[in-house]
Coordinates of C-alpha atoms in Angstrom, one line a residue:
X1 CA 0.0 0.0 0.0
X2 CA 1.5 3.7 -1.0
X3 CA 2.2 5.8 1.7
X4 CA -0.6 8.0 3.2
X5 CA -1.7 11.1 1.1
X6 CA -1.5 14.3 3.0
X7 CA -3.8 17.3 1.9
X8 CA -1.9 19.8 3.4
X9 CA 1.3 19.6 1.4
X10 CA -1.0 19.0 -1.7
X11 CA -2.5 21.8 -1.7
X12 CA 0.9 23.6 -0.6
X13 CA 2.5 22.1 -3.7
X14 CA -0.1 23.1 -6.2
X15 CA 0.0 26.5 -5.0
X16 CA 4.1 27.3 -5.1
X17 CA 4.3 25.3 -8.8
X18 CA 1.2 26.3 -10.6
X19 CA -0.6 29.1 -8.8
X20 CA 2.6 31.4 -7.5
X21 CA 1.1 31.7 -3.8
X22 CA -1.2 30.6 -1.9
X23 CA -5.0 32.1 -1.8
X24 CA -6.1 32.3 1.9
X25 CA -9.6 32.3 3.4
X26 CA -11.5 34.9 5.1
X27 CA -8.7 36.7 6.9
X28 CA -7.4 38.2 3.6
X29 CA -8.1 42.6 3.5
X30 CA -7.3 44.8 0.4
X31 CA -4.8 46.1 2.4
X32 CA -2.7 43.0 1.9
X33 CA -2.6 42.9 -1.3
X34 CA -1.1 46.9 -1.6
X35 CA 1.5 45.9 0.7
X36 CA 2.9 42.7 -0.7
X37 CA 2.4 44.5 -4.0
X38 CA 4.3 47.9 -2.9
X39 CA 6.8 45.8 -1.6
X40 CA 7.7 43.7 -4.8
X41 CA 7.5 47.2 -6.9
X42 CA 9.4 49.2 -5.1
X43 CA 11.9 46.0 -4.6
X44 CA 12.4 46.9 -0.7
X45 CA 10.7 47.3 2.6
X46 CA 11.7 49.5 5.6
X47 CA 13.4 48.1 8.9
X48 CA 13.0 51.2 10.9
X49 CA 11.3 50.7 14.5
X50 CA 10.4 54.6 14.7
X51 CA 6.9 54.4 13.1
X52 CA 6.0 51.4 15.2
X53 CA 7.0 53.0 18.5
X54 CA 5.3 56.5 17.7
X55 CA 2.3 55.3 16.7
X56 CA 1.6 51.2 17.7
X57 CA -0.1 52.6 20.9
X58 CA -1.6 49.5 22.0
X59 CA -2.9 45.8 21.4
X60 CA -5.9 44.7 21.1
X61 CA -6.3 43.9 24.8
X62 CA -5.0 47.7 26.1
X63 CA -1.8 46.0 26.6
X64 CA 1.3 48.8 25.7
X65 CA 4.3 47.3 24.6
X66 CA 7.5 47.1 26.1
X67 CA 9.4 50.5 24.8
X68 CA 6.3 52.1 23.9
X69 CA 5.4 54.1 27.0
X70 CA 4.1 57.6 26.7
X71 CA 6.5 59.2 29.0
X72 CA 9.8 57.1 26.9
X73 CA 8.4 58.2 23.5
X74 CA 7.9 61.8 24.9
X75 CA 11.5 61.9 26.7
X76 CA 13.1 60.4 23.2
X77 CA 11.2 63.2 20.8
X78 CA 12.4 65.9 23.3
X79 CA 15.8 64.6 23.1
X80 CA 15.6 64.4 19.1
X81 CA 14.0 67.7 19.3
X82 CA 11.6 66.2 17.4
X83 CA 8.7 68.3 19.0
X84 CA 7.9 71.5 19.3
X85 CA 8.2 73.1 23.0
X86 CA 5.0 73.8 24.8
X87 CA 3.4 70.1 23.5
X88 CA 2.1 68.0 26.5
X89 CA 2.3 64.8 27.3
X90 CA -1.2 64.7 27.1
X91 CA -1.9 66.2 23.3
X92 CA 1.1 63.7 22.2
X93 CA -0.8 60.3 23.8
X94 CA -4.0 61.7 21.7
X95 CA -1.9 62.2 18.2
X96 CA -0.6 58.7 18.8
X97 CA -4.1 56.8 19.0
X98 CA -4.7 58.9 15.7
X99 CA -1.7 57.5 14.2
X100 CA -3.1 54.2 15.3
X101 CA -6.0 54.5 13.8
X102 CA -4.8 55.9 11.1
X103 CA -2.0 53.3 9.9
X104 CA -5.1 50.2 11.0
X105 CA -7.4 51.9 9.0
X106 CA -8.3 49.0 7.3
X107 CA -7.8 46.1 10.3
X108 CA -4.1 44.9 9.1
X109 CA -2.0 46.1 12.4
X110 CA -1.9 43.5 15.0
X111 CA 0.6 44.6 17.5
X112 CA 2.1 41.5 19.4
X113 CA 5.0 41.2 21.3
X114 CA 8.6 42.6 19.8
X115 CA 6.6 44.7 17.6
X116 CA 7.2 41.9 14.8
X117 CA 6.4 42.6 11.0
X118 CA 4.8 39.8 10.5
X119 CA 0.9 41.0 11.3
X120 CA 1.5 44.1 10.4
X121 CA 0.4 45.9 7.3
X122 CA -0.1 49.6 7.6
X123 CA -2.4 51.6 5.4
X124 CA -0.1 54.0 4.3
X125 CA 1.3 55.4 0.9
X126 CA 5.2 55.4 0.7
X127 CA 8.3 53.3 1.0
X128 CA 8.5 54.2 4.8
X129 CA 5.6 52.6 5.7
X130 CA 6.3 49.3 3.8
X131 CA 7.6 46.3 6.1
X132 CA 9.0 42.9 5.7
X133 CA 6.6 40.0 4.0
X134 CA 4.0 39.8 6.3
X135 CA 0.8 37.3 6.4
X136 CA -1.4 36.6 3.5
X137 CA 0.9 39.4 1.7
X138 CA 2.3 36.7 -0.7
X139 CA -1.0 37.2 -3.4
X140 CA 0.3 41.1 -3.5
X141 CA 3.9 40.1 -4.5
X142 CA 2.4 37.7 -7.3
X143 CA 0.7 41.1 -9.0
X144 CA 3.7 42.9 -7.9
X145 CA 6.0 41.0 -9.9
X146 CA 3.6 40.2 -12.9
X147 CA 3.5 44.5 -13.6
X148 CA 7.2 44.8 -12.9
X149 CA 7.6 42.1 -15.7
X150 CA 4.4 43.1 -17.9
X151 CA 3.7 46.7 -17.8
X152 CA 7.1 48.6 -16.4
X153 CA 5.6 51.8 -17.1
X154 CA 2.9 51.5 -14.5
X155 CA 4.8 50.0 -12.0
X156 CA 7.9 52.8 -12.5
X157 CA 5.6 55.2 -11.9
X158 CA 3.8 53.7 -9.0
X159 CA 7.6 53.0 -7.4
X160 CA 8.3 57.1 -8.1
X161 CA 5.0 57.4 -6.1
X162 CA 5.8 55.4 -3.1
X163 CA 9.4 57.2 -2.9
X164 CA 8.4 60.3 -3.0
X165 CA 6.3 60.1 0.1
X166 CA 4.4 63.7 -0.4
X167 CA 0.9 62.0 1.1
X168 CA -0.3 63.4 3.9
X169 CA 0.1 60.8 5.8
X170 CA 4.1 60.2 4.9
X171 CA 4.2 64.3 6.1
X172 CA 3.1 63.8 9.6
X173 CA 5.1 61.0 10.6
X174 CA 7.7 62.7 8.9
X175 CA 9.7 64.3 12.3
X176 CA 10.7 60.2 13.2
X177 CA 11.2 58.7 9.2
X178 CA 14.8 57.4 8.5
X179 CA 15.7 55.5 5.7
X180 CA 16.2 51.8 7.2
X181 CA 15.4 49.7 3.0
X182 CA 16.4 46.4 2.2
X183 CA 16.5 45.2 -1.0
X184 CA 13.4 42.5 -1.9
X185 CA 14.1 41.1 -5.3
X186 CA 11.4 38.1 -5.0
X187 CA 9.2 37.1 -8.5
X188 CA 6.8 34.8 -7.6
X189 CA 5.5 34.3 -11.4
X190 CA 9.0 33.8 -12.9
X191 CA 9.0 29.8 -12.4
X192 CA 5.2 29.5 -12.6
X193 CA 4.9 26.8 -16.1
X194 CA 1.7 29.2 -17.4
X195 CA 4.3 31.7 -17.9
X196 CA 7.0 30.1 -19.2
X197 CA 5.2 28.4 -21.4
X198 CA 2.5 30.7 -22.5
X199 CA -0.8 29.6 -24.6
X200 CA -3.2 32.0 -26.3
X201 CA -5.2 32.7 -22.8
X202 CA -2.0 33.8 -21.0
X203 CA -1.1 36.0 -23.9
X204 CA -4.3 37.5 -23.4
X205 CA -4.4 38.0 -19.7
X206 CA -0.9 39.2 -20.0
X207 CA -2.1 41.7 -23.0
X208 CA -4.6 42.8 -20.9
X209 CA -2.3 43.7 -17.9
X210 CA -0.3 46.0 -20.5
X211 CA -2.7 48.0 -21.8
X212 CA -5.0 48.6 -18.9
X213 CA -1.9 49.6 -16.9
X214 CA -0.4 52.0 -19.6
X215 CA -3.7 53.5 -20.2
X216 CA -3.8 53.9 -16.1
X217 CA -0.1 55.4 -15.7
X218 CA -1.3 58.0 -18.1
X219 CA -4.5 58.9 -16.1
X220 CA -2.8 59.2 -12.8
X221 CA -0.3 61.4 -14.1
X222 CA -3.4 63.7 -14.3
X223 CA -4.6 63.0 -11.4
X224 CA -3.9 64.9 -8.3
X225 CA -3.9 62.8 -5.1
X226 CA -1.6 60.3 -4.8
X227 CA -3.5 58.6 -2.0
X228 CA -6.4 58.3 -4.0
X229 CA -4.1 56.6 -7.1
X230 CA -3.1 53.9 -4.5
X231 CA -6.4 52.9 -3.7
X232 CA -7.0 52.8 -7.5
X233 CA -4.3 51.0 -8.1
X234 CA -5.0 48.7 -5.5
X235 CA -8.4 47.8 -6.5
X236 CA -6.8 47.5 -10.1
X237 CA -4.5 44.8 -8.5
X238 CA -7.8 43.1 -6.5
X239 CA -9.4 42.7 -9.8
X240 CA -6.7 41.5 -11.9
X241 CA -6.2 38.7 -9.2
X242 CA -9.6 37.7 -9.7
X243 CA -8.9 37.2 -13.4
X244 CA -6.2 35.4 -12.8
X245 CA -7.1 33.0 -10.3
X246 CA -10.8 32.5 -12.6
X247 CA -8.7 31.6 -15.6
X248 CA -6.3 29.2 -14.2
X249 CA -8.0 26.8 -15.8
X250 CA -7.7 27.9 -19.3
X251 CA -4.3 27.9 -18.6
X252 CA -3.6 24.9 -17.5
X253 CA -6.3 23.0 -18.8
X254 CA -7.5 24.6 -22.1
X255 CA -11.0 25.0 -21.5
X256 CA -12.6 28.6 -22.0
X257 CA -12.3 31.7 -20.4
X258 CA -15.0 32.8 -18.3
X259 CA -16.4 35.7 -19.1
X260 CA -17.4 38.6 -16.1
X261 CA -20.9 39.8 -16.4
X262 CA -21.1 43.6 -14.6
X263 CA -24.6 44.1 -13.2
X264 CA -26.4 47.5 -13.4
X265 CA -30.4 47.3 -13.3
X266 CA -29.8 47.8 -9.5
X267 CA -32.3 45.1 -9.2
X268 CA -32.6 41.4 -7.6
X269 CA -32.2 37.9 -9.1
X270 CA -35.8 37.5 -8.6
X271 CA -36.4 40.2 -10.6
X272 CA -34.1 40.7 -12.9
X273 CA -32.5 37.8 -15.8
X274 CA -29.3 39.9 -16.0
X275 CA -29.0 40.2 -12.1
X276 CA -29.4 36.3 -12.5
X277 CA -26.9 35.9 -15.0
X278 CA -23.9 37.4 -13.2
X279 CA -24.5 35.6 -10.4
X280 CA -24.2 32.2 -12.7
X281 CA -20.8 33.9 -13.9
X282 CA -19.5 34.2 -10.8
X283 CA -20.8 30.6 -9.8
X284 CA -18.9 29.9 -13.1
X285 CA -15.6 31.3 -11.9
X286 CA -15.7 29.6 -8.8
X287 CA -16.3 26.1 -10.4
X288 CA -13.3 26.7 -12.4
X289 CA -11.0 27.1 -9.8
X290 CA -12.5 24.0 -8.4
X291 CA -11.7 22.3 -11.6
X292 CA -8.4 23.5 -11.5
X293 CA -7.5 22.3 -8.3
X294 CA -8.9 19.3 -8.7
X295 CA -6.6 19.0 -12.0
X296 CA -3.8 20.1 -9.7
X297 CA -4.1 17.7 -7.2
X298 CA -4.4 14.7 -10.1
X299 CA -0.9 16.2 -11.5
X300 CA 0.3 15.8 -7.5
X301 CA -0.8 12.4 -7.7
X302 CA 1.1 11.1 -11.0
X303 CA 4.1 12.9 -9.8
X304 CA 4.1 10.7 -6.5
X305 CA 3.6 7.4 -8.9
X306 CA 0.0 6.5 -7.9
X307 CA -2.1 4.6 -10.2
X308 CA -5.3 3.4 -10.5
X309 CA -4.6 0.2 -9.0
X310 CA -2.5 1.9 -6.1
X311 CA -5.2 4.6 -5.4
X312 CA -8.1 1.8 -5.0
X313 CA -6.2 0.0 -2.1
X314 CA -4.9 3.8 -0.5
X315 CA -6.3 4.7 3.4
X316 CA -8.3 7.4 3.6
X317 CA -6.1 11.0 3.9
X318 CA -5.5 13.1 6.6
X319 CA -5.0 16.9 6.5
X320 CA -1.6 16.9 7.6
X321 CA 0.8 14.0 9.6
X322 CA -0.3 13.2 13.2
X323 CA -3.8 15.8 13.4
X324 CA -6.4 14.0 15.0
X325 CA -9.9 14.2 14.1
X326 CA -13.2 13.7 15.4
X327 CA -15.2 10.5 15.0
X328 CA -17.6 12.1 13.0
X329 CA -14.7 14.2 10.7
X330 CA -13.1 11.1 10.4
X331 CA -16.8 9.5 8.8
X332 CA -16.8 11.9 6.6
X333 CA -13.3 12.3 5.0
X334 CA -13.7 8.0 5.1
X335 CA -17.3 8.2 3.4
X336 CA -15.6 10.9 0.4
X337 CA -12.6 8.8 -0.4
X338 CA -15.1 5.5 -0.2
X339 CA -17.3 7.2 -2.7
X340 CA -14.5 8.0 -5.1
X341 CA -13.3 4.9 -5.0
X342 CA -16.5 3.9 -6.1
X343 CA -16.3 6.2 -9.3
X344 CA -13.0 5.3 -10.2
X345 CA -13.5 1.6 -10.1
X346 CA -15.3 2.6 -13.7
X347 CA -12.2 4.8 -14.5
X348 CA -11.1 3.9 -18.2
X349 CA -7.6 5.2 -17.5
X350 CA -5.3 6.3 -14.4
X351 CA -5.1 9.9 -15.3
X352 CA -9.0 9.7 -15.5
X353 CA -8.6 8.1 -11.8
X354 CA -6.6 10.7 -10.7
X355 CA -9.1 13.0 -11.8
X356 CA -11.6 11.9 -9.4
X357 CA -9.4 11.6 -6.4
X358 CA -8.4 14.9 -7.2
X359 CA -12.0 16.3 -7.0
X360 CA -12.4 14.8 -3.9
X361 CA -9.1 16.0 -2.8
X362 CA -10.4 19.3 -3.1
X363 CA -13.7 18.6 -1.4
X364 CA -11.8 17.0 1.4
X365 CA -9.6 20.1 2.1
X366 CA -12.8 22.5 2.0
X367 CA -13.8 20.5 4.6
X368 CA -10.3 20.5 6.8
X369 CA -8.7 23.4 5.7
X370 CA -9.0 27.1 7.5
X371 CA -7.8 28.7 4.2
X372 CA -9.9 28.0 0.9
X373 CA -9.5 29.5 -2.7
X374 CA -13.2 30.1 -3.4
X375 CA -13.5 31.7 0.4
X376 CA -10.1 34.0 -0.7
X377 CA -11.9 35.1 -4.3
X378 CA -15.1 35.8 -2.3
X379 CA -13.5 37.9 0.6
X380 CA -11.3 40.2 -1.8
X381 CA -14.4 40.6 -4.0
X382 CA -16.5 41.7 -1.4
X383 CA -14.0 43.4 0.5
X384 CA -13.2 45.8 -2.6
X385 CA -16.5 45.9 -3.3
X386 CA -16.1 43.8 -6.8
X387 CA -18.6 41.3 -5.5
X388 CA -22.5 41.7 -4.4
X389 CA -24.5 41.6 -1.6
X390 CA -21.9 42.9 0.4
X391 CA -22.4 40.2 3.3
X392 CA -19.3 37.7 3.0
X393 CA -21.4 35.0 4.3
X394 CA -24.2 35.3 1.7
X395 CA -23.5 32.2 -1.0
X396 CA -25.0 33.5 -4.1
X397 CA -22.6 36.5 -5.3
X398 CA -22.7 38.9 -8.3
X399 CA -20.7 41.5 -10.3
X400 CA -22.6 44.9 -9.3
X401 CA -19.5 47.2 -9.1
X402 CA -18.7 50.6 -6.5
X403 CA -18.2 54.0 -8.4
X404 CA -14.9 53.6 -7.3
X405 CA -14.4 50.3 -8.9
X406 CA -16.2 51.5 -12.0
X407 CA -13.6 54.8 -12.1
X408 CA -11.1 52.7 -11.9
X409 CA -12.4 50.7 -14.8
X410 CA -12.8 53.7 -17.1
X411 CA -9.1 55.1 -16.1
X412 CA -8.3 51.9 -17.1
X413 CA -9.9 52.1 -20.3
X414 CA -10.0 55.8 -21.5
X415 CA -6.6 57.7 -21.6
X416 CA -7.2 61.6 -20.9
X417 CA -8.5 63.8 -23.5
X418 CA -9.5 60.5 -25.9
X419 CA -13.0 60.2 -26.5
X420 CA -14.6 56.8 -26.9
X421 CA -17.9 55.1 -28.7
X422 CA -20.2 52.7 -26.9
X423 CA -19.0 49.9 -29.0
X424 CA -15.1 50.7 -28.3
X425 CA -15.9 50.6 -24.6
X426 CA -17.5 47.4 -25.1
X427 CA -14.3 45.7 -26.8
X428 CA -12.0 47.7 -24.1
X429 CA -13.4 46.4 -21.8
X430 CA -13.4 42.7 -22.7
X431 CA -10.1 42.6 -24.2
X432 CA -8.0 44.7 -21.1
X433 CA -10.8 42.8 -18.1
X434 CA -12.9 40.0 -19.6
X435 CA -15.8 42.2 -18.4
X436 CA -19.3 41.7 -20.4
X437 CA -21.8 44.0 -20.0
X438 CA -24.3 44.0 -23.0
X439 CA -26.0 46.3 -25.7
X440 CA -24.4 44.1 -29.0
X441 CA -24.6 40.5 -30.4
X442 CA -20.8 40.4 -29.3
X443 CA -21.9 40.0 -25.5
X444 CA -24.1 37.4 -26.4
X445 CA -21.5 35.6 -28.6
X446 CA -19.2 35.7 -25.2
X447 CA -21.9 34.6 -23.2
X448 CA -22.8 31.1 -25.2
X449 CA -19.3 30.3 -25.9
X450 CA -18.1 30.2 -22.2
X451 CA -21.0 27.5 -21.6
X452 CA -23.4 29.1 -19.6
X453 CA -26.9 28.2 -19.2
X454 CA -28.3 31.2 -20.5
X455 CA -31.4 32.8 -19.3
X456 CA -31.0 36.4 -20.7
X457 CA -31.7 38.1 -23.6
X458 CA -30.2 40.7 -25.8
X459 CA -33.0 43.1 -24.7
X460 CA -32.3 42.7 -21.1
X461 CA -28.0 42.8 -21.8
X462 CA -28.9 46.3 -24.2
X463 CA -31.1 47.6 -21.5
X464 CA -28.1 47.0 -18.9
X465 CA -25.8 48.6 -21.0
X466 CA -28.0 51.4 -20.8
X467 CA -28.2 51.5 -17.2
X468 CA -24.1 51.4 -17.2
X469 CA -24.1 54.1 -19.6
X470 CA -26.8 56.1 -17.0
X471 CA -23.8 55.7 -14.3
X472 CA -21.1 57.1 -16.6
X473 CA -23.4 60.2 -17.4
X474 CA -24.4 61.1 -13.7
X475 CA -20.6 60.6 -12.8
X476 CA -19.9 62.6 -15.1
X477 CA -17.5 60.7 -17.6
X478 CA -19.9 60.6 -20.4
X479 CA -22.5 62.2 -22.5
X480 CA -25.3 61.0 -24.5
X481 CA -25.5 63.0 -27.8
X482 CA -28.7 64.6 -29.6
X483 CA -28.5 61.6 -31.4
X484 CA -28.3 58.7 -29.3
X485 CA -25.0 58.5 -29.2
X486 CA -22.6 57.5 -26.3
X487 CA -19.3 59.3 -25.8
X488 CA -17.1 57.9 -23.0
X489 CA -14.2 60.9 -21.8
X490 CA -11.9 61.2 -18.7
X491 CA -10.0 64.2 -17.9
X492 CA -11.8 66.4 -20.3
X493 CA -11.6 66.6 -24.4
X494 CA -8.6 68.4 -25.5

């Protein structure tokens, strides 16, 4: 009998060779993904301990750390001369919980003991704030390194951003900044095989990164908050991580790419076939990245040598070497592995057997694991408010977009001064996102060809299009001529 099949390092394997890291669960925040992102772009991370004494003022508990005493940070800044004479104790301890506040904005700063980088990741906008690889920041450094590679000119400029540190935020923590870098040279995507062996899907992803992120470097050079371009850019990197993680399977397995249906009748599923439809895309995407870990874990398999034969006599497998489970866990994991066994007794051929031992692989580790790639997809979605309802709990998800998600989209899309056609924002859109939204045969064409069961019309895809072109005119970044005609701007006609 072959040795006992851990799902653990499975799924760990699948991830470093054919993903690039590793999606987690519900513990993921936008905020990790700028920060493993800034990190990779800007190819360094800061080891100075001033920030975090000036401004982590407090755990969770109330519990100060060691070093970080009001009276020791107020007898160092005096020392420095690093504040002004006249400034109490008291008014310093109330800019501190700002700072706090400030830097946790969005729920990444956990201070434990040492004041360790590893559960930090501030919510800040320069090189001073960025620290060393902290958790779940690993999906940030796989987008980080796919723009350095893919679309220089974006990530150039975002690295001038981050080094100029001119945000207000960089400019009140500016009396304790040093200069403490070093380097961080990582590229998580370099030894990834959809890369270095690219077919037509990854050319078109990777086409996609390029001119959505040189159409973007152009709009934020007009733009003039850099603040408000990092969060841009951030939800740009949110999305694009969706894409990628929905199409691993037409990488990897050849099967269609799956198209992203925006909704915009602002009504429910109930009442609405295109409301319906985007939720079946999004169902879509997340049975694709079960197919693709289930193709994953079959690879795993054939690399350890297991055939059909092997497979049919293996125990049951455990999450990871000497965990103990309840009875009833154990029942189940025992019943799953009996019932593929069942299936694969019909199996034609091992790979075929592998295949559904690699489903149930997967179903296995939804069961055991904290961490799942569906539950990461959902949480960023939600999070960055790609996803709808905007409870993370609620199982039945659709693509109804924020303004700011939809600026993004158009800065994306539109360079400044350029003037676009309905029909040109249609094909932008699809080629640079894989984003379907209606009012042509085209969208329909998409549709049928990714395999959906369709229960929407061209009526109900023109009349969305002509809700999304409703959004664009009250947010001012279009204009619907005398005649009927759409024309999509950004930054004004020259």
């Amino acid at each position: 009998m072959s040795d006992q099949i851990f799902l653990r390092e499975y799924r760990t394997n699948v991830d470093k060779k054919y993903v690039g890291f590793t999606p987690n669960g519900g513990s993921i925040k936008p905020v990790h993904i700028a920060c493993g992102t800034f990190r990779c772009i800007y190819g360094g991370y800061n080891t100075t301990m001033n920030i975090k004494r000036m401004a982590l003022v407090s755990d969770s508990k109330g519990n100060i750390p060691a070093g970080n005493e009001l009276s020791t940070i107020y007898d160092s800044l005096l020392e420095k001369e690093a504040i002004e004479d006249g400034i109490s104790e008291g008014s310093l301890d109330s800019l501190r919980n700002v700072m706090q506040k400030l830097l946790s904005a969005d729920k990444g700063v956990y201070v434990v003991k040492g004041l360790k980088d590893g559960m930090i990741s501030y919510s800040a906008g320069s090189k001073h704030f960025l620290t060393k690889p902290a958790m779940y920041e690993d999906t940030g450094e796989f987008i980080g390194g796919l723009l350095r590679e893919y679309c220089p000119e974006l990530s150039d400029y975002i690295k001038n951003t981050l080094e100029e540190g001119s945000d207000p935020i960089s400019l009140l923590f500016k009396p304790i900044l040093e200069d403490s870098m070093e380097t961080f040279e990582k590229m998580r995507h370099e030894d990834i095989p959809a890369f270095k062996d690219q077919n037509e899907s990854v050319k078109w992803f990777l086409n996609g990164i390029h001119e959505s992120g040189s159409c973007l470097r152009k709009s934020f050079e007009k733009h003039p908050n850099t603040l408000t371009q990092l969060r841009l850019f951030n939800f740009y990197c949110i999305f694009q991580l969706i894409r990628y993680m929905a199409m691993l399977e037409a990488f990897y397995c050849g099967e269609a790419i799956r198209p992203i249906l925006l909704d915009f009748t602002g009504l429910s599923p109930s009442q609405s076939s295109v409301a319906r439809a985007s939720e079946m895309s999004y169902t879509q995407m997340h049975k694709s990245i079960n197919r693709f870990y289930a193709w994953g874990y079959a690879k795993q398999l054939e690399e350890a040598g297991l055939n059909k034969k092997e497979l049919l006599k293996s125990e049951t497998p455990a999450y990871e070497q000497n965990k103990k489970l309840s009875k009833a866990g154990k029942e189940e994991l025992d019943a799953l592995w009996g019932l593929a066994k069942e299936r694969a007794e019909k199996a034609k051929t091992d790979d075929e057997t592998r295949l559904i031992f690699g489903e149930t692989m997967y179903d296995m580790l939804a069961l055991e694991a904290s961490s799942h790639p569906v539950n990461c997809l959902k949480t960023l979605g939600t999070a960055s408010s790609i996803l709808y309802p905007p409870d993370k709990m609620h199982p039945n998800k659709r693509f109804v977009l924020s303004q700011d998600l939809l600026e993004m989209l158009l800065r994306c899309c539109v360079e400044p001064g350029e003037i676009l056609s309905g029909s040109e924002m249609r094909n932008r859109l699809w080629n640079r996102f894989g984003i379907i939204i209606g009012g042509s045969g085209f969208e329909m064409d998409k549709l049928q060809k990714s395999g959906m069961i369709l229960q929407v019309d061209e009526d109900s895809l023109e009349n969305n299009f002509v809700a999304f072109a409703d959004n664009l005119e009250a947010m001012d970044f279009a204009e619907i001529m005398a005649d009927g005609i759409l024309q999509i701007r950004l930054g004004g006609a020259e």
